[in-house]
mmCIF file of C-alpha atoms (C1' of nucleotides) in Angstrom:
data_model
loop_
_atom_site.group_PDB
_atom_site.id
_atom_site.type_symbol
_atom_site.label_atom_id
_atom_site.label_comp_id
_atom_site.label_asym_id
_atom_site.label_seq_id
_atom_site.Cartn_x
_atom_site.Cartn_y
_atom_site.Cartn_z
ATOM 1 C CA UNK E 1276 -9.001 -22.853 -19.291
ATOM 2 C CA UNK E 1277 -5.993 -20.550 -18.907
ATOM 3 C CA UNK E 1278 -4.191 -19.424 -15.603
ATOM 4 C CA UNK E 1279 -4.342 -15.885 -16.007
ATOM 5 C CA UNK E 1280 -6.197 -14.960 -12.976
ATOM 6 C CA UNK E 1281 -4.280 -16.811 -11.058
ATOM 7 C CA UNK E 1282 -0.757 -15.065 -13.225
ATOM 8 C CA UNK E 1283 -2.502 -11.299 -13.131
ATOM 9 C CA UNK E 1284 -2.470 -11.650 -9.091
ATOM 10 C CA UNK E 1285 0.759 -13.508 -8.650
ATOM 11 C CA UNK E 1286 2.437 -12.967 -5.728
ATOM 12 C CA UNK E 1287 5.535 -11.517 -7.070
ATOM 13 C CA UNK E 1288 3.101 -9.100 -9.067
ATOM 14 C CA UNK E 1289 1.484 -7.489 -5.878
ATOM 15 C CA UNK E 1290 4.759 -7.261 -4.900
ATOM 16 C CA UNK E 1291 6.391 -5.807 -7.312
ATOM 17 C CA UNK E 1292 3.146 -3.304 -7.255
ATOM 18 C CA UNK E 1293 3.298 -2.795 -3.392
ATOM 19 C CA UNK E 1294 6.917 -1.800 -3.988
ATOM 20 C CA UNK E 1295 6.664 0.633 -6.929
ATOM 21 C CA UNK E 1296 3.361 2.193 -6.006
ATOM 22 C CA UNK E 1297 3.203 2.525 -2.911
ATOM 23 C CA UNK E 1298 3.064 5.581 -0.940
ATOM 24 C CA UNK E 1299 5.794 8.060 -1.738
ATOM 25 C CA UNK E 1300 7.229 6.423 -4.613
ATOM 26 C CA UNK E 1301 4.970 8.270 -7.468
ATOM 27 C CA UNK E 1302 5.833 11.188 -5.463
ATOM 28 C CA UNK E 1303 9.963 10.317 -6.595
ATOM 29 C CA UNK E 1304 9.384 8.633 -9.652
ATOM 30 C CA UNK E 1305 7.168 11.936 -11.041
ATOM 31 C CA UNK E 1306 9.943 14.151 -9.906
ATOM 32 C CA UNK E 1307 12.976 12.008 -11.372
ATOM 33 C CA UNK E 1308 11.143 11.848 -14.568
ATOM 34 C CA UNK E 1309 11.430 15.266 -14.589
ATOM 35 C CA UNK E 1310 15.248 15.597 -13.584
ATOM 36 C CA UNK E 1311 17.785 13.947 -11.878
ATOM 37 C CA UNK E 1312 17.670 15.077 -8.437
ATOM 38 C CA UNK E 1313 19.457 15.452 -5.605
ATOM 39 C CA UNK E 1314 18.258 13.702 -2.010
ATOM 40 C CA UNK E 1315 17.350 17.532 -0.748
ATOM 41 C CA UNK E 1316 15.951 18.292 -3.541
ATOM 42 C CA UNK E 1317 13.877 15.824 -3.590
ATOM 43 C CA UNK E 1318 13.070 16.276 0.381
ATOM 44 C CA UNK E 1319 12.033 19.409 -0.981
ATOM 45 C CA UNK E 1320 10.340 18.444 -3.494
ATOM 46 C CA UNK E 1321 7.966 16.493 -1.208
ATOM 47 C CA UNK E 1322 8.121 18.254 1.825
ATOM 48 C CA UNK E 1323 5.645 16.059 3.835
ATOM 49 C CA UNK E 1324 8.090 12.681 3.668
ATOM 50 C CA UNK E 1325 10.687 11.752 6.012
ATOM 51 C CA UNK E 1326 14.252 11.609 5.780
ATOM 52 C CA UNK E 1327 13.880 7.745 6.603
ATOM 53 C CA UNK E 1328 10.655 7.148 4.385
ATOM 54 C CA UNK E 1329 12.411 8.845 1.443
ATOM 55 C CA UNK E 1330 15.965 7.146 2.131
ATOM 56 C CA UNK E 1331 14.251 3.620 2.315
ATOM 57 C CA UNK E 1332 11.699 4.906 -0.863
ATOM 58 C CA UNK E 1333 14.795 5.333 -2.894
ATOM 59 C CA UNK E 1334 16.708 1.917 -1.846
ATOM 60 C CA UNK E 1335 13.484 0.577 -2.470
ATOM 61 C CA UNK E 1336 13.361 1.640 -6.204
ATOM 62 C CA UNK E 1337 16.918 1.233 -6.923
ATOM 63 C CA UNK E 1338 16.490 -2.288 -5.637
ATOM 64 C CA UNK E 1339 13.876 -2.645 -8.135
ATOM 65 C CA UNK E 1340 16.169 -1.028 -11.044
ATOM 66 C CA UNK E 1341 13.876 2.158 -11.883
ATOM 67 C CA UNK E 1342 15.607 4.604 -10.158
ATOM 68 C CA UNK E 1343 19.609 4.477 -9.901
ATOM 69 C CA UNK E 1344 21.890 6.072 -7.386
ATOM 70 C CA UNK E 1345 24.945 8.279 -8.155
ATOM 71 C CA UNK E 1346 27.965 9.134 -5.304
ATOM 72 C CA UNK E 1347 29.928 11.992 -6.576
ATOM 73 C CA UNK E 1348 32.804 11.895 -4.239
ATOM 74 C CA UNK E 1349 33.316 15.677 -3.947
ATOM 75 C CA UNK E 1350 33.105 17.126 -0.464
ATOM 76 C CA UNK E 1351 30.517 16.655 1.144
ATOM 77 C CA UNK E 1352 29.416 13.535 -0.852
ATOM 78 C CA UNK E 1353 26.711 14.806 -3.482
ATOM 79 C CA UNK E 1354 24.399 11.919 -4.447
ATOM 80 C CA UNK E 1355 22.517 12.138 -7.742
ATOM 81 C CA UNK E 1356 19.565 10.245 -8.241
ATOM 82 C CA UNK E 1357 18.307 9.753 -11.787
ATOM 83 C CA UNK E 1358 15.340 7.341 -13.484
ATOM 84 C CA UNK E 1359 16.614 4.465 -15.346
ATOM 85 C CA UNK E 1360 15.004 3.348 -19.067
ATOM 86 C CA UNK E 1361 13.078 0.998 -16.950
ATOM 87 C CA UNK E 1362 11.692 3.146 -15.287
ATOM 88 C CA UNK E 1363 10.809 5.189 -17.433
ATOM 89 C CA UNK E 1364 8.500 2.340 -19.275
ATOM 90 C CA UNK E 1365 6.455 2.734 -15.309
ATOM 91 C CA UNK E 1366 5.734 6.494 -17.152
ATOM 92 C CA UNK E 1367 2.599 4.889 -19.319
ATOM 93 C CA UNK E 1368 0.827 2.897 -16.953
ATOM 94 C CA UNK E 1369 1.027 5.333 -14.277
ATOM 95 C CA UNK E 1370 -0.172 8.403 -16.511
ATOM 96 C CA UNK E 1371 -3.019 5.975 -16.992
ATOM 97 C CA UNK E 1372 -4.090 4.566 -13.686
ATOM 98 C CA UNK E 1373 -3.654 8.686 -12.549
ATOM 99 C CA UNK E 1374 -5.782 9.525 -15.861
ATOM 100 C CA UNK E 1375 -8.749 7.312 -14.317
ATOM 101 C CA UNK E 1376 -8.788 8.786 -10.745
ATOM 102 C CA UNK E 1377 -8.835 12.374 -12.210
ATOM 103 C CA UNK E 1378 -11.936 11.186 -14.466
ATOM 104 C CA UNK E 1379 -13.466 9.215 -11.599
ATOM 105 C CA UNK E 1380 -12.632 10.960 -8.328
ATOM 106 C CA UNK E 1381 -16.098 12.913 -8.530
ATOM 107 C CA UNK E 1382 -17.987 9.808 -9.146
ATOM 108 C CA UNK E 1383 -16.119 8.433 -5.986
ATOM 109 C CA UNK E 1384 -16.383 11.364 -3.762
ATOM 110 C CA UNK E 1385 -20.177 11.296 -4.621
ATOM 111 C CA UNK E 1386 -20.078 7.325 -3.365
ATOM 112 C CA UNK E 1387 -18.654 7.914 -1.013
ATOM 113 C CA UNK E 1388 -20.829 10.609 0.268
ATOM 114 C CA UNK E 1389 -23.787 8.202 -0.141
ATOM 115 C CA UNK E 1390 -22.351 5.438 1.634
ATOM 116 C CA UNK E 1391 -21.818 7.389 4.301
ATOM 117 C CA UNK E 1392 -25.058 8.443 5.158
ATOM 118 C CA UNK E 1393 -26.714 5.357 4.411
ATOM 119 C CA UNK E 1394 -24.207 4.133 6.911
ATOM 120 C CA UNK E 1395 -25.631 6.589 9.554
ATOM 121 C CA UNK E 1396 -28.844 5.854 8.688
ATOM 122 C CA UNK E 1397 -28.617 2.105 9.545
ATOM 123 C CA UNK E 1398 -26.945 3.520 12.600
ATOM 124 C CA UNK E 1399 -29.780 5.391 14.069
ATOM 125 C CA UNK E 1400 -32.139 2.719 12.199
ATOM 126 C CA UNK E 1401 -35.204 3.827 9.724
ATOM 127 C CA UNK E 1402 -38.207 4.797 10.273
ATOM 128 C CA UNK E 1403 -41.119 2.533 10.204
ATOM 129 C CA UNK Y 856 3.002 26.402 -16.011
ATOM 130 C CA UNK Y 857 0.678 24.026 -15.140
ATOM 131 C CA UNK Y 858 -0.268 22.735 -11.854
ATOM 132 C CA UNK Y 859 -0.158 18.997 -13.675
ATOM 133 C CA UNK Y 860 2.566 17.262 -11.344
ATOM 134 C CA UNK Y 861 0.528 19.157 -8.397
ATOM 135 C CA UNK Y 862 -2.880 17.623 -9.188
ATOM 136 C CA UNK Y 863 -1.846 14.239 -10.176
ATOM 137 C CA UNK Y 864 -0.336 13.370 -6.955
ATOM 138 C CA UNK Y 865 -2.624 15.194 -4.911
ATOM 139 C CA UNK Y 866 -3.754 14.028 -1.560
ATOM 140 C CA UNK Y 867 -7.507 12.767 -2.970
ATOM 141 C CA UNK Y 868 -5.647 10.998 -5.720
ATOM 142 C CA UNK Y 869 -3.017 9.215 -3.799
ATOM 143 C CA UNK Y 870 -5.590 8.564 -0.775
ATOM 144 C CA UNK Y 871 -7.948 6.837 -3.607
ATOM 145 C CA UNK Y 872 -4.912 4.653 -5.066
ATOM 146 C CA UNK Y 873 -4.437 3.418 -1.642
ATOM 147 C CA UNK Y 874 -7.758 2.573 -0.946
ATOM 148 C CA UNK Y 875 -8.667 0.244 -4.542
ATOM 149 C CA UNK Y 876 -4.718 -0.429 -4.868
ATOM 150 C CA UNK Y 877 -3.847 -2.199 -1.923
ATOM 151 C CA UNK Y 878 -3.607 -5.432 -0.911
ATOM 152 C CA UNK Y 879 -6.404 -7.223 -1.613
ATOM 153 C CA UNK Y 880 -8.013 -5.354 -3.608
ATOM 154 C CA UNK Y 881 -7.015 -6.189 -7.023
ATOM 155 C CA UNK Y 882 -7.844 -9.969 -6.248
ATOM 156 C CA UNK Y 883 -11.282 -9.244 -5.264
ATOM 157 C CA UNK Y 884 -12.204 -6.843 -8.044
ATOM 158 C CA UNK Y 885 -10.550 -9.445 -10.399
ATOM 159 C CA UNK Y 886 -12.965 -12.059 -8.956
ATOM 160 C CA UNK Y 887 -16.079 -9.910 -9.230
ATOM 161 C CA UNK Y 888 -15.403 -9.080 -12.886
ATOM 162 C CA UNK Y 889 -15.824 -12.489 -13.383
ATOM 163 C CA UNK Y 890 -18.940 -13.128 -11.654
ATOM 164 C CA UNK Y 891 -20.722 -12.140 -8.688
ATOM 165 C CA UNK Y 892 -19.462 -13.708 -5.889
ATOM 166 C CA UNK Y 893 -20.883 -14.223 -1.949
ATOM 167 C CA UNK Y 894 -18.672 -13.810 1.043
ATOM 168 C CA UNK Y 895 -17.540 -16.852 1.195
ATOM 169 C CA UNK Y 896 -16.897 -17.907 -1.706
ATOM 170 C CA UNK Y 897 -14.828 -15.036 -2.211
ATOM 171 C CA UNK Y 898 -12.761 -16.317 0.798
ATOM 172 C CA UNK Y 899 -12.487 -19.672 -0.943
ATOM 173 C CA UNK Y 900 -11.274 -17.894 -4.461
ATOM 174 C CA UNK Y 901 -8.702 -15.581 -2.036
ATOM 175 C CA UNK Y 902 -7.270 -18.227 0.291
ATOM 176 C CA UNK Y 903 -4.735 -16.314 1.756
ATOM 177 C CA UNK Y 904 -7.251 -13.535 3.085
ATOM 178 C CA UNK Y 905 -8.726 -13.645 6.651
ATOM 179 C CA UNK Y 906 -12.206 -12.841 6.812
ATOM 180 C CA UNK Y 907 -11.566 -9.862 8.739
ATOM 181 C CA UNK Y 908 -9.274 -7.838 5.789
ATOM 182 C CA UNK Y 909 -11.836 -9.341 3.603
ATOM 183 C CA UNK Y 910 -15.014 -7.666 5.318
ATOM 184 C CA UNK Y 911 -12.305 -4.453 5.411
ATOM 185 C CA UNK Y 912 -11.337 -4.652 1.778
ATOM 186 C CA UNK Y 913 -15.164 -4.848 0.969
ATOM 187 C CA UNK Y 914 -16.945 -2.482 3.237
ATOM 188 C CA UNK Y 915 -13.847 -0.357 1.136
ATOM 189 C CA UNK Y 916 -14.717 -0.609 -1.890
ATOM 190 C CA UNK Y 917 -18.276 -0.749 -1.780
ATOM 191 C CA UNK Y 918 -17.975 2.733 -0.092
ATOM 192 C CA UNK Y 919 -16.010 3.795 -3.124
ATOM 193 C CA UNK Y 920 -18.408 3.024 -5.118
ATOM 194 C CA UNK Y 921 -16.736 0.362 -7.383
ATOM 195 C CA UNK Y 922 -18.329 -2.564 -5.815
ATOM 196 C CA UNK Y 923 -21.989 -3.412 -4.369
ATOM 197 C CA UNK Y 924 -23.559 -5.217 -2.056
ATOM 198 C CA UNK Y 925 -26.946 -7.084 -1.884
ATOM 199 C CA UNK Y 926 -28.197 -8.500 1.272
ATOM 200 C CA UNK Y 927 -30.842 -11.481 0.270
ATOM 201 C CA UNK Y 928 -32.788 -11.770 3.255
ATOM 202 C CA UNK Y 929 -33.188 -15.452 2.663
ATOM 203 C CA UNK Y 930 -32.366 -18.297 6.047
ATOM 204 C CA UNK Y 931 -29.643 -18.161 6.734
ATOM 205 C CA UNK Y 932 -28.344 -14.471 4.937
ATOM 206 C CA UNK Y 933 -26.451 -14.635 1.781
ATOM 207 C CA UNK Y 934 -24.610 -11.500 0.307
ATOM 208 C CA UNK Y 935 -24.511 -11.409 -2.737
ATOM 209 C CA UNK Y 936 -21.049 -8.695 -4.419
ATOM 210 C CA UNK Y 937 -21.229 -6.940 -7.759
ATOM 211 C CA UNK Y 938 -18.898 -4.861 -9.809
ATOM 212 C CA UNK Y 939 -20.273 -1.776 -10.145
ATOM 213 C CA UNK Y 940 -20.341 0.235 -13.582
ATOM 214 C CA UNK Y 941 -17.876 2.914 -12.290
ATOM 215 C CA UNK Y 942 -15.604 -0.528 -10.967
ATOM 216 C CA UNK Y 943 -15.315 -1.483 -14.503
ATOM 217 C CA UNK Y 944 -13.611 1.287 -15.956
ATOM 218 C CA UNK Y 945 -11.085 0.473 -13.292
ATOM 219 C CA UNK Y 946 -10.288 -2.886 -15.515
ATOM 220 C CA UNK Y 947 -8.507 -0.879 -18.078
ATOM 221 C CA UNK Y 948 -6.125 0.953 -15.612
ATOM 222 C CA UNK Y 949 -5.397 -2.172 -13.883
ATOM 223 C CA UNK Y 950 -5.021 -4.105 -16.836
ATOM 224 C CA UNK Y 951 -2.347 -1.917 -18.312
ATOM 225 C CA UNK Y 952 -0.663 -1.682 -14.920
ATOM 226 C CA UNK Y 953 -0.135 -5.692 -14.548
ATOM 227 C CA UNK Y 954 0.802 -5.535 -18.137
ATOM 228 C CA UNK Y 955 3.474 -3.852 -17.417
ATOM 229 C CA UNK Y 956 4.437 -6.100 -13.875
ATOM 230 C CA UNK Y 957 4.290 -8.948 -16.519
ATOM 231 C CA UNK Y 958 6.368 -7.438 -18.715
ATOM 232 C CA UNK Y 959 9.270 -5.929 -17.109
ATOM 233 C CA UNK Y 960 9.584 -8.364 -13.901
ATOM 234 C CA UNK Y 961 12.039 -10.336 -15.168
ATOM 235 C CA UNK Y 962 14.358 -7.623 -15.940
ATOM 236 C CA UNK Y 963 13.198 -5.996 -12.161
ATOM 237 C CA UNK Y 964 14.027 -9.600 -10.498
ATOM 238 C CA UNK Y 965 17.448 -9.390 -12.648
ATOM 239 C CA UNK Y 966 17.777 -5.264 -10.870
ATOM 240 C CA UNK Y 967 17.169 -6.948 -7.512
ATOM 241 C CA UNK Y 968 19.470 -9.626 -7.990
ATOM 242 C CA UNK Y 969 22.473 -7.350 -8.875
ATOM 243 C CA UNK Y 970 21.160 -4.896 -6.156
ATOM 244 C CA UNK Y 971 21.250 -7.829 -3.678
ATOM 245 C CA UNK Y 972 25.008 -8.748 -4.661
ATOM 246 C CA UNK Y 973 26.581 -5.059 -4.653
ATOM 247 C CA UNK Y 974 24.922 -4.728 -1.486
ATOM 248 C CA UNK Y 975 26.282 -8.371 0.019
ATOM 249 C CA UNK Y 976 29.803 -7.127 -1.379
ATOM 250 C CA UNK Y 977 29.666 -3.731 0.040
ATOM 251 C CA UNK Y 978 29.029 -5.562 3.517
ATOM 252 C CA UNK Y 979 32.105 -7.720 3.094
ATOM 253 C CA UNK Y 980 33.953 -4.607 1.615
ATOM 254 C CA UNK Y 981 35.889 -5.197 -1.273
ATOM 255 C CA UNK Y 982 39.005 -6.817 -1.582
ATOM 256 C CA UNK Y 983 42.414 -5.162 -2.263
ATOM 257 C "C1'" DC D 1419 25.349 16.763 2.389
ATOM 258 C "C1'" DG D 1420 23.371 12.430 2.802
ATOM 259 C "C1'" DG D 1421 22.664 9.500 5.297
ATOM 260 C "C1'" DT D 1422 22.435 5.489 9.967
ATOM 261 C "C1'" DA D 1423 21.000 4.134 14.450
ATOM 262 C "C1'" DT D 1424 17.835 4.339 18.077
ATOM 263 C "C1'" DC D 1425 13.688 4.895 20.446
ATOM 264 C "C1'" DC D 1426 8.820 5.401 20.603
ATOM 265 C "C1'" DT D 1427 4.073 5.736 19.099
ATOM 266 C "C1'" DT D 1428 0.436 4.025 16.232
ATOM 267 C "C1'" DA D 1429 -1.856 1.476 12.922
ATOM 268 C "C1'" DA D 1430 -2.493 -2.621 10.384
ATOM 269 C "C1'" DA D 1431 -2.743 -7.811 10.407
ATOM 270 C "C1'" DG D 1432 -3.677 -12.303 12.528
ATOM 271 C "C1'" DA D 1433 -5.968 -15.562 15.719
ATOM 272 C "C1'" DT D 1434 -9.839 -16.769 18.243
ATOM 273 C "C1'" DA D 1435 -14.452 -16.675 19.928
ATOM 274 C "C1'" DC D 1436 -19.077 -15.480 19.489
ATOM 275 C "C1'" DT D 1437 -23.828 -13.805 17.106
ATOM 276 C "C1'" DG D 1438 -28.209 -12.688 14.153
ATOM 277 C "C1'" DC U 1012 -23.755 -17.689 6.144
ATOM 278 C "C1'" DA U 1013 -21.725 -13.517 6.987
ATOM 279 C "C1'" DG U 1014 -20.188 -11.228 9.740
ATOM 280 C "C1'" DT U 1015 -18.685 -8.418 14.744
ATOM 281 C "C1'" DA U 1016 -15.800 -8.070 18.963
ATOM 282 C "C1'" DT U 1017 -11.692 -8.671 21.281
ATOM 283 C "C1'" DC U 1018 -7.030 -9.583 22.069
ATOM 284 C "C1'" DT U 1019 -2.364 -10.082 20.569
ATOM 285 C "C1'" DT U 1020 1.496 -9.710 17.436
ATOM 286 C "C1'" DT U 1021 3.931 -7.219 13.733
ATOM 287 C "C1'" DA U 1022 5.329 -3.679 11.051
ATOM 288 C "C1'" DA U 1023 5.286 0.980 9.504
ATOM 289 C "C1'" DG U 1024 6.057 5.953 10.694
ATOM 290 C "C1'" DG U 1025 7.815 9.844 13.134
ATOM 291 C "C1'" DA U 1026 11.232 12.278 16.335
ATOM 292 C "C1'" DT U 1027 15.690 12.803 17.665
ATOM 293 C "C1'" DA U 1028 20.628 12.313 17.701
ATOM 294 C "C1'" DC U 1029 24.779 11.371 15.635
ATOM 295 C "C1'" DC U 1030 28.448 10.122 11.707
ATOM 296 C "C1'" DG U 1031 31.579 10.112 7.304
#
DNA sequence: CGGTATCCTTAAAGATACTG
DNA sequence: CAGTATCTTTAAGGATACCG
């Protein structure tokens, strides 16, 4: 027997995963991969997020080592955030997991759809 | 241009991440790739779930599609979960994303560790 | 410009009790 | 066995104001 299960689900790997994917950091990581940015542009960039969400998005991934964090002490402070070579390795396995909801999101909407009405179904109750 | 960096964050994408993504879900589609599994012994193989976020995490993703459920109106009721055809072509995706947790979280813990210690000495301030 | 600090609202998680 | 209902606690998210 082997402890893989038990190693896939770790802890420190949902973690890690709740950290990295959660929700605004694709938003960053897509945009740093394409530039270094600056934190307006990246407000910009993702117009819907927060001043606070993105500030505590970015400590979170320069905690983590994938994104890193530039002061350049002119005036005002300019702050230049840039993906780091680790980061960069997050590239693959995100084009991947994003690959399989752009092949599957029909299948899912469809599901969906049918769950849905079964589960209004059972709420009115069927017919004889 | 393409609308690429558009469409693979969207809304329905990110929504869908967050819903087969989150916290429990990886365990519980890991355990029902292995075998079908009842409620409760899903609880058993999950230990740290409450049976509430359990029935959530299920009623989930059996209304995306990627998991089913079979009612087997014996006394009293079992339930019997499946992995659904469309839930294992999630395995891949998954696979290559805890791949990569496995890979890189030593260097991540090594990020955070550094992280932690600039941030401890920037609290303290630094010495003359 | 690039943040912190504060307050407030809401949504998720946990504990407990009960049911078909 | 497999849940639902309810109540309580916790944490995340937004709005606003201010600072180096």
């Amino acid at each position: 027997m082997d402890t893989a299960d038990e190693v896939r689900l770790d802890a420190p790997h949902r973690e890690l995963l709740d950290q990295i994917l959660d929700k605004w950091s694709l938003a960053v990581l897509n945009e740093l991969c394409e530039r270094p940015c600056r934190f307006n542009e990246l407000r910009r960039a993702i117009p819907q997020v927060t001043q606070k969400s993105l500030t505590a998005t970015l400590r979170r991934l320069e905690r983590n080592g994938v994104i890193d964090r530039e002061v350049v002490s002119t005036r005002p402070v300019a702050v230049r955030y840039r993906i780091t070579p680790l980061g960069k390795t997050l590239r693959h396995p995100v084009d991947v997991l994003l690959a399989w909801t752009a092949r599957h999101l029909p299948a899912i909407e469809r599901a969906r759809e049918e769950f849905d009405e079964r589960d209004a179904g059972s709420r009115t109750g069927p017919q004889t």
